[in-house]
PDB file of C-alpha atoms in Angstrom:
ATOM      1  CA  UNK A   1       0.000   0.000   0.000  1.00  0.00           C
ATOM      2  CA  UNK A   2       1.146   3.227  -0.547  1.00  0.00           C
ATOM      3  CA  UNK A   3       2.734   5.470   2.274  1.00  0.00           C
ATOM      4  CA  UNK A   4       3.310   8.774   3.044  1.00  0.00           C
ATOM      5  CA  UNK A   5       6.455  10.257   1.045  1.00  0.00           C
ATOM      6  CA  UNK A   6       8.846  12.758   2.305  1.00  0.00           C
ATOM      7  CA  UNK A   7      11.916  14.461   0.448  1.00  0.00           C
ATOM      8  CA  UNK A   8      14.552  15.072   0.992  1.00  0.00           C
ATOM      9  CA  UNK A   9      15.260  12.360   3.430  1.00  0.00           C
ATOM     10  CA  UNK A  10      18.555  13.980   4.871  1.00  0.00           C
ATOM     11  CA  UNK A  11      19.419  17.667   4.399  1.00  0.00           C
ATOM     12  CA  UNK A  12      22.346  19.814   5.616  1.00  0.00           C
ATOM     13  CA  UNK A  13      22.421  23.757   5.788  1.00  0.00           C
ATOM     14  CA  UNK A  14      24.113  26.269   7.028  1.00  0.00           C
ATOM     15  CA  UNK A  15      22.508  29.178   9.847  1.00  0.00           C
ATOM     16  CA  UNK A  16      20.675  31.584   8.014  1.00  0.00           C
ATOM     17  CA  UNK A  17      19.772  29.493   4.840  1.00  0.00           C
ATOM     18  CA  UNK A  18      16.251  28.638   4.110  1.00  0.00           C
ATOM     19  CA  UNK A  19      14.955  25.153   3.611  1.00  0.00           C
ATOM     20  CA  UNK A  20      12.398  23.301   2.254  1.00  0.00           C
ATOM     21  CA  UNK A  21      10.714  20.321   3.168  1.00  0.00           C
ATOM     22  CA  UNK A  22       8.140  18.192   1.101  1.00  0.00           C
ATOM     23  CA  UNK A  23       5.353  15.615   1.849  1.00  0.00           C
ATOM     24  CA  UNK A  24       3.308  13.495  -0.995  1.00  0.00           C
ATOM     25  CA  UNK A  25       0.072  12.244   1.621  1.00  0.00           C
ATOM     26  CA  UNK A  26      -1.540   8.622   0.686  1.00  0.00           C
ATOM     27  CA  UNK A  27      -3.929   8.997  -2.259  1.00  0.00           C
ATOM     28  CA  UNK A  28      -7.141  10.406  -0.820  1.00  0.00           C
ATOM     29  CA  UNK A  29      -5.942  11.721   1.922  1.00  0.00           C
ATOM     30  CA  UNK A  30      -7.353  15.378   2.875  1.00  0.00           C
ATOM     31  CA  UNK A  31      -5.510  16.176   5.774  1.00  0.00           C
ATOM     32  CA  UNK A  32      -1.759  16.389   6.282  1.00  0.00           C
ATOM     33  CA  UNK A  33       0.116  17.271   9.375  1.00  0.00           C
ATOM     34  CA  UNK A  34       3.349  18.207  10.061  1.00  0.00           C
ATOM     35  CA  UNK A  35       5.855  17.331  13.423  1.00  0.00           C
ATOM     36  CA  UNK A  36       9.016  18.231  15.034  1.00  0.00           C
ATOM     37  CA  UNK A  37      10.930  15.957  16.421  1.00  0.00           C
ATOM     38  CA  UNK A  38      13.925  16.989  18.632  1.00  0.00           C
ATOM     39  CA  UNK A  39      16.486  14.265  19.391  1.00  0.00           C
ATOM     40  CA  UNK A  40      15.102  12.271  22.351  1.00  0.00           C
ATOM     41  CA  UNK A  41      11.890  14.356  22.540  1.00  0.00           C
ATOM     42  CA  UNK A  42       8.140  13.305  21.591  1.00  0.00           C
ATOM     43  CA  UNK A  43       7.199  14.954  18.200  1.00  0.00           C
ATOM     44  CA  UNK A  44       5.800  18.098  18.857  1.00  0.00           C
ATOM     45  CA  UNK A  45       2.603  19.264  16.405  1.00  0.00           C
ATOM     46  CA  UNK A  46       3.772  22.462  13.831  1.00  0.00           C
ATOM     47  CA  UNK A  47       0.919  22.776  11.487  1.00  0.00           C
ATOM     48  CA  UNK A  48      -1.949  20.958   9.464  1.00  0.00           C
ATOM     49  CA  UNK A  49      -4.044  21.348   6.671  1.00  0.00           C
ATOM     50  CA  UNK A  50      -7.609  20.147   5.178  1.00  0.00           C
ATOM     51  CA  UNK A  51      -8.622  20.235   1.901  1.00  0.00           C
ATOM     52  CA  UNK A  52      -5.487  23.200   1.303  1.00  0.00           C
ATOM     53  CA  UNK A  53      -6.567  25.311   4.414  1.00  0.00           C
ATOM     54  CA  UNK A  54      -4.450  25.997   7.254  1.00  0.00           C
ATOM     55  CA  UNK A  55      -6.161  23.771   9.712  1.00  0.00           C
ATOM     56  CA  UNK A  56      -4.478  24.123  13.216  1.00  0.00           C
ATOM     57  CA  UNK A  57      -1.000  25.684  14.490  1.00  0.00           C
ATOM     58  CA  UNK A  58       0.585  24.306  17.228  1.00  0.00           C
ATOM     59  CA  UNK A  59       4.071  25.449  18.165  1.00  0.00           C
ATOM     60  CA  UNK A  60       5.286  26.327  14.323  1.00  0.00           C
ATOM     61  CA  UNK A  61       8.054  29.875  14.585  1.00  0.00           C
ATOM     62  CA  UNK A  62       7.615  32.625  12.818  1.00  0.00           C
ATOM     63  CA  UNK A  63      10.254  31.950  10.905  1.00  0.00           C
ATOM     64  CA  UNK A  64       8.639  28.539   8.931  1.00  0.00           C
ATOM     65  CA  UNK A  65       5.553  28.545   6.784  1.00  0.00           C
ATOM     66  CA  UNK A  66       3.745  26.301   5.104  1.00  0.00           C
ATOM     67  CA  UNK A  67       1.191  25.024   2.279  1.00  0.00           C
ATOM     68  CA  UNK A  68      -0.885  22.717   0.925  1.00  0.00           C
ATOM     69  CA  UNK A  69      -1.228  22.179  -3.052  1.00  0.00           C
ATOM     70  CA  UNK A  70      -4.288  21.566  -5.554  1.00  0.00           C
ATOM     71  CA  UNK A  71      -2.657  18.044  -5.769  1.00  0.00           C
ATOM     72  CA  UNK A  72      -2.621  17.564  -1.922  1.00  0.00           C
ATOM     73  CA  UNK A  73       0.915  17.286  -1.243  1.00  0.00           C
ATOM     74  CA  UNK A  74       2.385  20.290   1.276  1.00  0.00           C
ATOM     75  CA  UNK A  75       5.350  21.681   1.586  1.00  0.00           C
ATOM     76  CA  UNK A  76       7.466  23.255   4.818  1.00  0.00           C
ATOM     77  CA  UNK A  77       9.588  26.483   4.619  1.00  0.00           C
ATOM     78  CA  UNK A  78      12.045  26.856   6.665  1.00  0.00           C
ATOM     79  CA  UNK A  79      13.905  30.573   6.947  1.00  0.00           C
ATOM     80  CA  UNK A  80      16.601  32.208   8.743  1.00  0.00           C
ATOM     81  CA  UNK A  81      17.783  28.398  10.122  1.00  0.00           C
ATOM     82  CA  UNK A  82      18.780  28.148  13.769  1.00  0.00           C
ATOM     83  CA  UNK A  83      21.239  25.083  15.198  1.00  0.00           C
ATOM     84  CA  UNK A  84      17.710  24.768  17.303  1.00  0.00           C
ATOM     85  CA  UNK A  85      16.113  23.641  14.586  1.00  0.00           C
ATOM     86  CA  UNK A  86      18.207  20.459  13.938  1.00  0.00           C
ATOM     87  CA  UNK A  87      15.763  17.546  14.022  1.00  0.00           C
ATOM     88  CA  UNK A  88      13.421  14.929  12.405  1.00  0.00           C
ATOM     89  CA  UNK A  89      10.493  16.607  10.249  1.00  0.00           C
ATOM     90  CA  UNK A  90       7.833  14.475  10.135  1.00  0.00           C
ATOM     91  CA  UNK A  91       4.872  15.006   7.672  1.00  0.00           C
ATOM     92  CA  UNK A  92       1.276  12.482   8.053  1.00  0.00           C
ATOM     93  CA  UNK A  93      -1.749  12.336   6.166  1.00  0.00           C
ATOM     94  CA  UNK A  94      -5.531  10.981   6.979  1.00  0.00           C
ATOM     95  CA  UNK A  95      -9.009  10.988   6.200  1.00  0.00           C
ATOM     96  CA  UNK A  96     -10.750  13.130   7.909  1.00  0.00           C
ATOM     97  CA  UNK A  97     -14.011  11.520   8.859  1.00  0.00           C
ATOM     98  CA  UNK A  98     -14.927  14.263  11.392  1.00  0.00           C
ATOM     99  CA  UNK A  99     -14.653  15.874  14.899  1.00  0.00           C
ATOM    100  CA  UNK A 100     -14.745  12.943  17.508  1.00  0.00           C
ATOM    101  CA  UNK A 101     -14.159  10.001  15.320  1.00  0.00           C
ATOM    102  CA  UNK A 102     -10.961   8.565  14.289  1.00  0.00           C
ATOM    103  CA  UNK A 103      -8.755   9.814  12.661  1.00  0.00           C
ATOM    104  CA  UNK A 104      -5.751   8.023  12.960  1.00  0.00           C
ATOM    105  CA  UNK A 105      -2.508   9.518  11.365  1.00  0.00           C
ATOM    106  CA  UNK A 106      -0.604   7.735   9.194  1.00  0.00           C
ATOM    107  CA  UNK A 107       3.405   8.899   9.527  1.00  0.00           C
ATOM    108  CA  UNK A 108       6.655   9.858   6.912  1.00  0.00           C
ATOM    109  CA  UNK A 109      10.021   8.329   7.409  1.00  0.00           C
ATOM    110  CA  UNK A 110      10.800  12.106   8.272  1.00  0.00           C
ATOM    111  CA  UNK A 111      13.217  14.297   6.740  1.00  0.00           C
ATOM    112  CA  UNK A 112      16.260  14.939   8.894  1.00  0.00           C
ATOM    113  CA  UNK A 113      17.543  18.526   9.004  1.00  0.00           C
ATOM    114  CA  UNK A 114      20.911  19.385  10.236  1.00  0.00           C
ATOM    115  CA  UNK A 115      21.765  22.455  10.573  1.00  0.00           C
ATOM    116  CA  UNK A 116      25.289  23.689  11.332  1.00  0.00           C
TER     117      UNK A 116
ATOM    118  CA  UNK B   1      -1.846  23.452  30.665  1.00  0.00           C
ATOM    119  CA  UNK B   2      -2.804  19.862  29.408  1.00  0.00           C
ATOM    120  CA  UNK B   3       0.049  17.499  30.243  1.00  0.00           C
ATOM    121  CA  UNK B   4       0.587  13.668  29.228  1.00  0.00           C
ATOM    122  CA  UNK B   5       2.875  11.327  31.477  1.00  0.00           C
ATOM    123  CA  UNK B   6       3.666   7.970  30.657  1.00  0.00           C
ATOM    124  CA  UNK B   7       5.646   5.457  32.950  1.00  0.00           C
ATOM    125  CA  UNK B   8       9.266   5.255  32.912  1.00  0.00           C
ATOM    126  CA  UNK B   9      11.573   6.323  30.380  1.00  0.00           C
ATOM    127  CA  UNK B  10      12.535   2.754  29.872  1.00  0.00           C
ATOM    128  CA  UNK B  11      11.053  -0.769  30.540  1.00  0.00           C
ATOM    129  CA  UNK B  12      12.706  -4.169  29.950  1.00  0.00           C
ATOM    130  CA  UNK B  13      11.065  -7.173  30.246  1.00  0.00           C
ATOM    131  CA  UNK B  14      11.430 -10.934  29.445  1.00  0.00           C
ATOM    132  CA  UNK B  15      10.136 -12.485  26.224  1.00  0.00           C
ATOM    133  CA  UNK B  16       6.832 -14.195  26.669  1.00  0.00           C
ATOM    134  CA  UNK B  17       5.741 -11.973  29.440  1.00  0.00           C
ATOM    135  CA  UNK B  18       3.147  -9.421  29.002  1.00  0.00           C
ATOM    136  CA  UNK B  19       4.368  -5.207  28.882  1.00  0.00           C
ATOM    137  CA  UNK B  20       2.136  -3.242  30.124  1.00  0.00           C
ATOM    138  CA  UNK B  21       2.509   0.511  29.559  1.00  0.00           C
ATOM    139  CA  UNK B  22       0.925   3.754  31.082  1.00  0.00           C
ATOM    140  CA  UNK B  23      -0.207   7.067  29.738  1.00  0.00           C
ATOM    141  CA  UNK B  24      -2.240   9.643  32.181  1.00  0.00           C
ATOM    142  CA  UNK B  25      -3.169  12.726  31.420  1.00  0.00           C
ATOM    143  CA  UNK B  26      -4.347  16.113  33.197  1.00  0.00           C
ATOM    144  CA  UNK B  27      -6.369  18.994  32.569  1.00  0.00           C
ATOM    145  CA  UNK B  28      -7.678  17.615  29.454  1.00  0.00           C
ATOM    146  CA  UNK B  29     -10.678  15.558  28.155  1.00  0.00           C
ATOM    147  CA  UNK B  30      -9.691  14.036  24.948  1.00  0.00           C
ATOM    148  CA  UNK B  31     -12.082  12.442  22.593  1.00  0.00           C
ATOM    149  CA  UNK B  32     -10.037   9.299  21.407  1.00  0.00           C
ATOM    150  CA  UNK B  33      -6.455   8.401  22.886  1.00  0.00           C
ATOM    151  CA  UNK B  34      -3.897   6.841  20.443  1.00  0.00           C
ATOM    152  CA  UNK B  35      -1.047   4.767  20.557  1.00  0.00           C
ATOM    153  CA  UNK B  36       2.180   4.453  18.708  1.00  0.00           C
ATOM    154  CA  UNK B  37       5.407   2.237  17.570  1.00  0.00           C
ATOM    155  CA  UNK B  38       8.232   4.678  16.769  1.00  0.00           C
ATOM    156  CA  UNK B  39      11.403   2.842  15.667  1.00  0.00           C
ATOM    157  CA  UNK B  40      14.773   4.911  15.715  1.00  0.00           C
ATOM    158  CA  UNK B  41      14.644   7.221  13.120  1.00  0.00           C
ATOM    159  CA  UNK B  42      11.335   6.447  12.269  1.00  0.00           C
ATOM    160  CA  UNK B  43       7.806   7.715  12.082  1.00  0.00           C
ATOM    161  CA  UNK B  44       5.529   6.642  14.687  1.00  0.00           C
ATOM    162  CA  UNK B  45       3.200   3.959  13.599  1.00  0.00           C
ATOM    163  CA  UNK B  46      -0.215   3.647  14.421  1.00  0.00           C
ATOM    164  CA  UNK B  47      -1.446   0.977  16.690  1.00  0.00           C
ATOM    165  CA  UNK B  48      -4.648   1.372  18.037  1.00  0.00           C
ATOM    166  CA  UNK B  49      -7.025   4.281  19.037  1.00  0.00           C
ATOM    167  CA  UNK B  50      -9.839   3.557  21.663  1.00  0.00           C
ATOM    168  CA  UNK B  51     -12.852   6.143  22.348  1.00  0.00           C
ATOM    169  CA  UNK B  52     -13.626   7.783  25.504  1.00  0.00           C
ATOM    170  CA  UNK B  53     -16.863   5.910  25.552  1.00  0.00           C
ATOM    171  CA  UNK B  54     -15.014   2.765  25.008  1.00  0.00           C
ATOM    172  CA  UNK B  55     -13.300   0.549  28.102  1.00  0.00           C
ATOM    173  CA  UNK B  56     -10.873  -1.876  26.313  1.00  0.00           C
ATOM    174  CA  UNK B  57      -9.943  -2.690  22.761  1.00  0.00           C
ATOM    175  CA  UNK B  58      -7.830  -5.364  21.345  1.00  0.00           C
ATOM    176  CA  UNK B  59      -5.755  -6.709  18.340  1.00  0.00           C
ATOM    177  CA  UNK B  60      -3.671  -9.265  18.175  1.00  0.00           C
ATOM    178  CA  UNK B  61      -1.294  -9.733  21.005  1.00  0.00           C
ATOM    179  CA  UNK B  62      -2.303  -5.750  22.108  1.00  0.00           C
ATOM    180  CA  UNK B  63      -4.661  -4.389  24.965  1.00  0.00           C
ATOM    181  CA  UNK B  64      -5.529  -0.798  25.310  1.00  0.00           C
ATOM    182  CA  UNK B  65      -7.871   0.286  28.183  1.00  0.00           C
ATOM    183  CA  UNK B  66      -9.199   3.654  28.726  1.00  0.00           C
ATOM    184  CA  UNK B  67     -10.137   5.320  31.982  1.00  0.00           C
ATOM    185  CA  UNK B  68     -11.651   8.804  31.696  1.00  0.00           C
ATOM    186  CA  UNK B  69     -11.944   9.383  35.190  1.00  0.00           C
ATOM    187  CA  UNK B  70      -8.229   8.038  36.456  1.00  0.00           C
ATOM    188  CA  UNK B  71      -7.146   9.787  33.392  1.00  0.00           C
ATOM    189  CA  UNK B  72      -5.292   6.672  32.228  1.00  0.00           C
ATOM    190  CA  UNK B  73      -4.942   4.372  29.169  1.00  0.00           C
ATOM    191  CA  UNK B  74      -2.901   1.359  29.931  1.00  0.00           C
ATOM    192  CA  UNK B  75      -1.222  -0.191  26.696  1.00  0.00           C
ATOM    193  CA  UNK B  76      -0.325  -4.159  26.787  1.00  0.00           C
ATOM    194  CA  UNK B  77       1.405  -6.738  24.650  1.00  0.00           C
ATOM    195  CA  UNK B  78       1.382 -10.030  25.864  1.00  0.00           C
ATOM    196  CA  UNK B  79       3.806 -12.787  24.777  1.00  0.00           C
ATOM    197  CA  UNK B  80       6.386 -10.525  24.273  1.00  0.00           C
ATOM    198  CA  UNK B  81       8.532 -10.894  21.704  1.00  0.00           C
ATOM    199  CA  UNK B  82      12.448  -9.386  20.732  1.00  0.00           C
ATOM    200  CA  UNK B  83      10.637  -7.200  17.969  1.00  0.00           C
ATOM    201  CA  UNK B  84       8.283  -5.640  20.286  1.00  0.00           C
ATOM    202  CA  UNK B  85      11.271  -3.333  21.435  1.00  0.00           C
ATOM    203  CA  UNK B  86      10.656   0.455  19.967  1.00  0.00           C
ATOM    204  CA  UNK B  87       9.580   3.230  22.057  1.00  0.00           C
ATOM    205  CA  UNK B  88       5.836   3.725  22.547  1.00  0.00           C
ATOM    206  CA  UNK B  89       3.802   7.135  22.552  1.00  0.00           C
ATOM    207  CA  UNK B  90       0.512   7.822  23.681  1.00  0.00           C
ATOM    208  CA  UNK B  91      -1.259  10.581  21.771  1.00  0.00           C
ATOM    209  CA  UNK B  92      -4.114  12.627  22.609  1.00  0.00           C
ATOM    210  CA  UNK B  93      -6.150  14.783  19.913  1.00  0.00           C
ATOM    211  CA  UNK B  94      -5.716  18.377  20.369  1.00  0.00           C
ATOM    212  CA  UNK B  95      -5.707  20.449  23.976  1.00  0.00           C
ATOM    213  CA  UNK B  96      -8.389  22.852  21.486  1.00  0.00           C
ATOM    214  CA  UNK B  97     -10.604  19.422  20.883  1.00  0.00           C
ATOM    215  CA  UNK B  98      -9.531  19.879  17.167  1.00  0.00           C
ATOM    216  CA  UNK B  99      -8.601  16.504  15.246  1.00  0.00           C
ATOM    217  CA  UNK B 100      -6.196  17.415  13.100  1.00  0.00           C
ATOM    218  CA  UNK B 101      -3.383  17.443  15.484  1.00  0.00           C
ATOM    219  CA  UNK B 102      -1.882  15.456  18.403  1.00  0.00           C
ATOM    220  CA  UNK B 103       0.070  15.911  21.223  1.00  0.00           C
ATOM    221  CA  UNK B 104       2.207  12.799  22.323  1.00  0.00           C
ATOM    222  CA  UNK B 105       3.490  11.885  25.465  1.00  0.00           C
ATOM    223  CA  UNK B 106       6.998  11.208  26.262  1.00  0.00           C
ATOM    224  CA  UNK B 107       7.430   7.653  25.038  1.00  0.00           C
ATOM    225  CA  UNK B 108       8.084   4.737  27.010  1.00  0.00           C
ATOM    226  CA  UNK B 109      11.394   2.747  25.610  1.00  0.00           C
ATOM    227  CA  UNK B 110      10.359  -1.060  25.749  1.00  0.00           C
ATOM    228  CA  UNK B 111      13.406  -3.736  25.545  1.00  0.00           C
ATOM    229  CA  UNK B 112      11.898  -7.147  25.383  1.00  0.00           C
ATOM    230  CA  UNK B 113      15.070  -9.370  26.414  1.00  0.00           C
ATOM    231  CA  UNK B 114      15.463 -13.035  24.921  1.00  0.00           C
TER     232      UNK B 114
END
């Protein structure tokens, strides 16, 4: 079955560059979400989107921004890099069947962003 | 704020025996709690998701129960097995009710020993 896709898997930049992260959701997914993951932390919830609306922010910096396409698949920018922001970028997708029900989230392999 | 614990960093048990992992909670009343495998460098993998107004729900070799008013979801695998070792999260839909986000505990590490 297909999975979530993310690109790139690894990147390296420099403080100060700008970066950006993509996610291809499973076919017929509406919603896609988007995680930080610090090393040895729980991922903590940026950003999601429905049907290409901003959906809910969580604890996303100014600095990044983000979008979902006609085609479904969303992108993260990244600007002004910090060595804080080193981590795993995970993107998900679902269905979303409605408030209350569930929605389980169905997870990338994560892009890892260095930044030095 | 809202705040999810769950037991011990790390938990080793002996293959064949049953894990049994805990998530509470505070200050929130989530609709559904969720639980997930994450894998080192890995995204978490969904497991199972019970209901407030459900009690227990199984698959296979897992257990989760739900209790809204200790605030607790208890997570087992019985007959334990080498692979079973990954850390598990507990996840709770959003502190606004929203669905389209989670908030994860900690993560318990699990090391089933052969």
């Amino acid at each position: 079955a297909a999975g979530v896709i993310q690109s790139p898997r690894h990147l390296i930049k420099e403080k100060r560059e700008t970066a950006t992260l993509k996610c291809y959701p499973i076919p017929r997914h509406d919603t896609v979400y988007w995680y930080q993951q610090g090393p040895g932390q729980d991922p903590q919830f940026l950003i999601s989107f429905y049907e290409k609306m901003q959906s809910d922010k969580g604890s996303i910096p100014d600095r990044f921004s983000a979008q979902q396409f006609s085609d479904y698949h969303s992108e993260l920018n990244m600007s002004s890099l910090e060595l804080g922001d080193s981590a795993l970028y995970f993107c998900a997708s679902s269905f979303f069947l409605g408030q209350g029900l569930d929605n389980e989230q169905y997870f990338g392999p994560g892009t890892r962003l260095t930044v030095t | 704020s809202q705040k999810i614990e769950q037991n011990s960093e790390a938990l080793n048990i002996q293959e064949g025996k049953t894990a049994t992992l805990t998530c509470n909670y505070t200050n929130y009343s989530p609709a559904y709690l969720q639980w997930y495998r994450q894998d080192p460098g890995r995204g978490p993998v969904f497991l199972l998701l019970i209901r407030e107004n459900e009690k227990e729900k199984r698959k296979e070799r897992l257990k989760v129960t739900f209790d809204t008013t200790l605030k607790q979801s208890l997570f087992h695998i019985t007959a334990s097995q080498p692979a079973d070792s990954a850390t598990y999260l507990c996840a709770l839909d959003g502190p606004s009710g929203s669905a389209r986000q989670l908030t994860f505990g900690s993560g318990t590490q699990l090391t089933v020993l052969p």
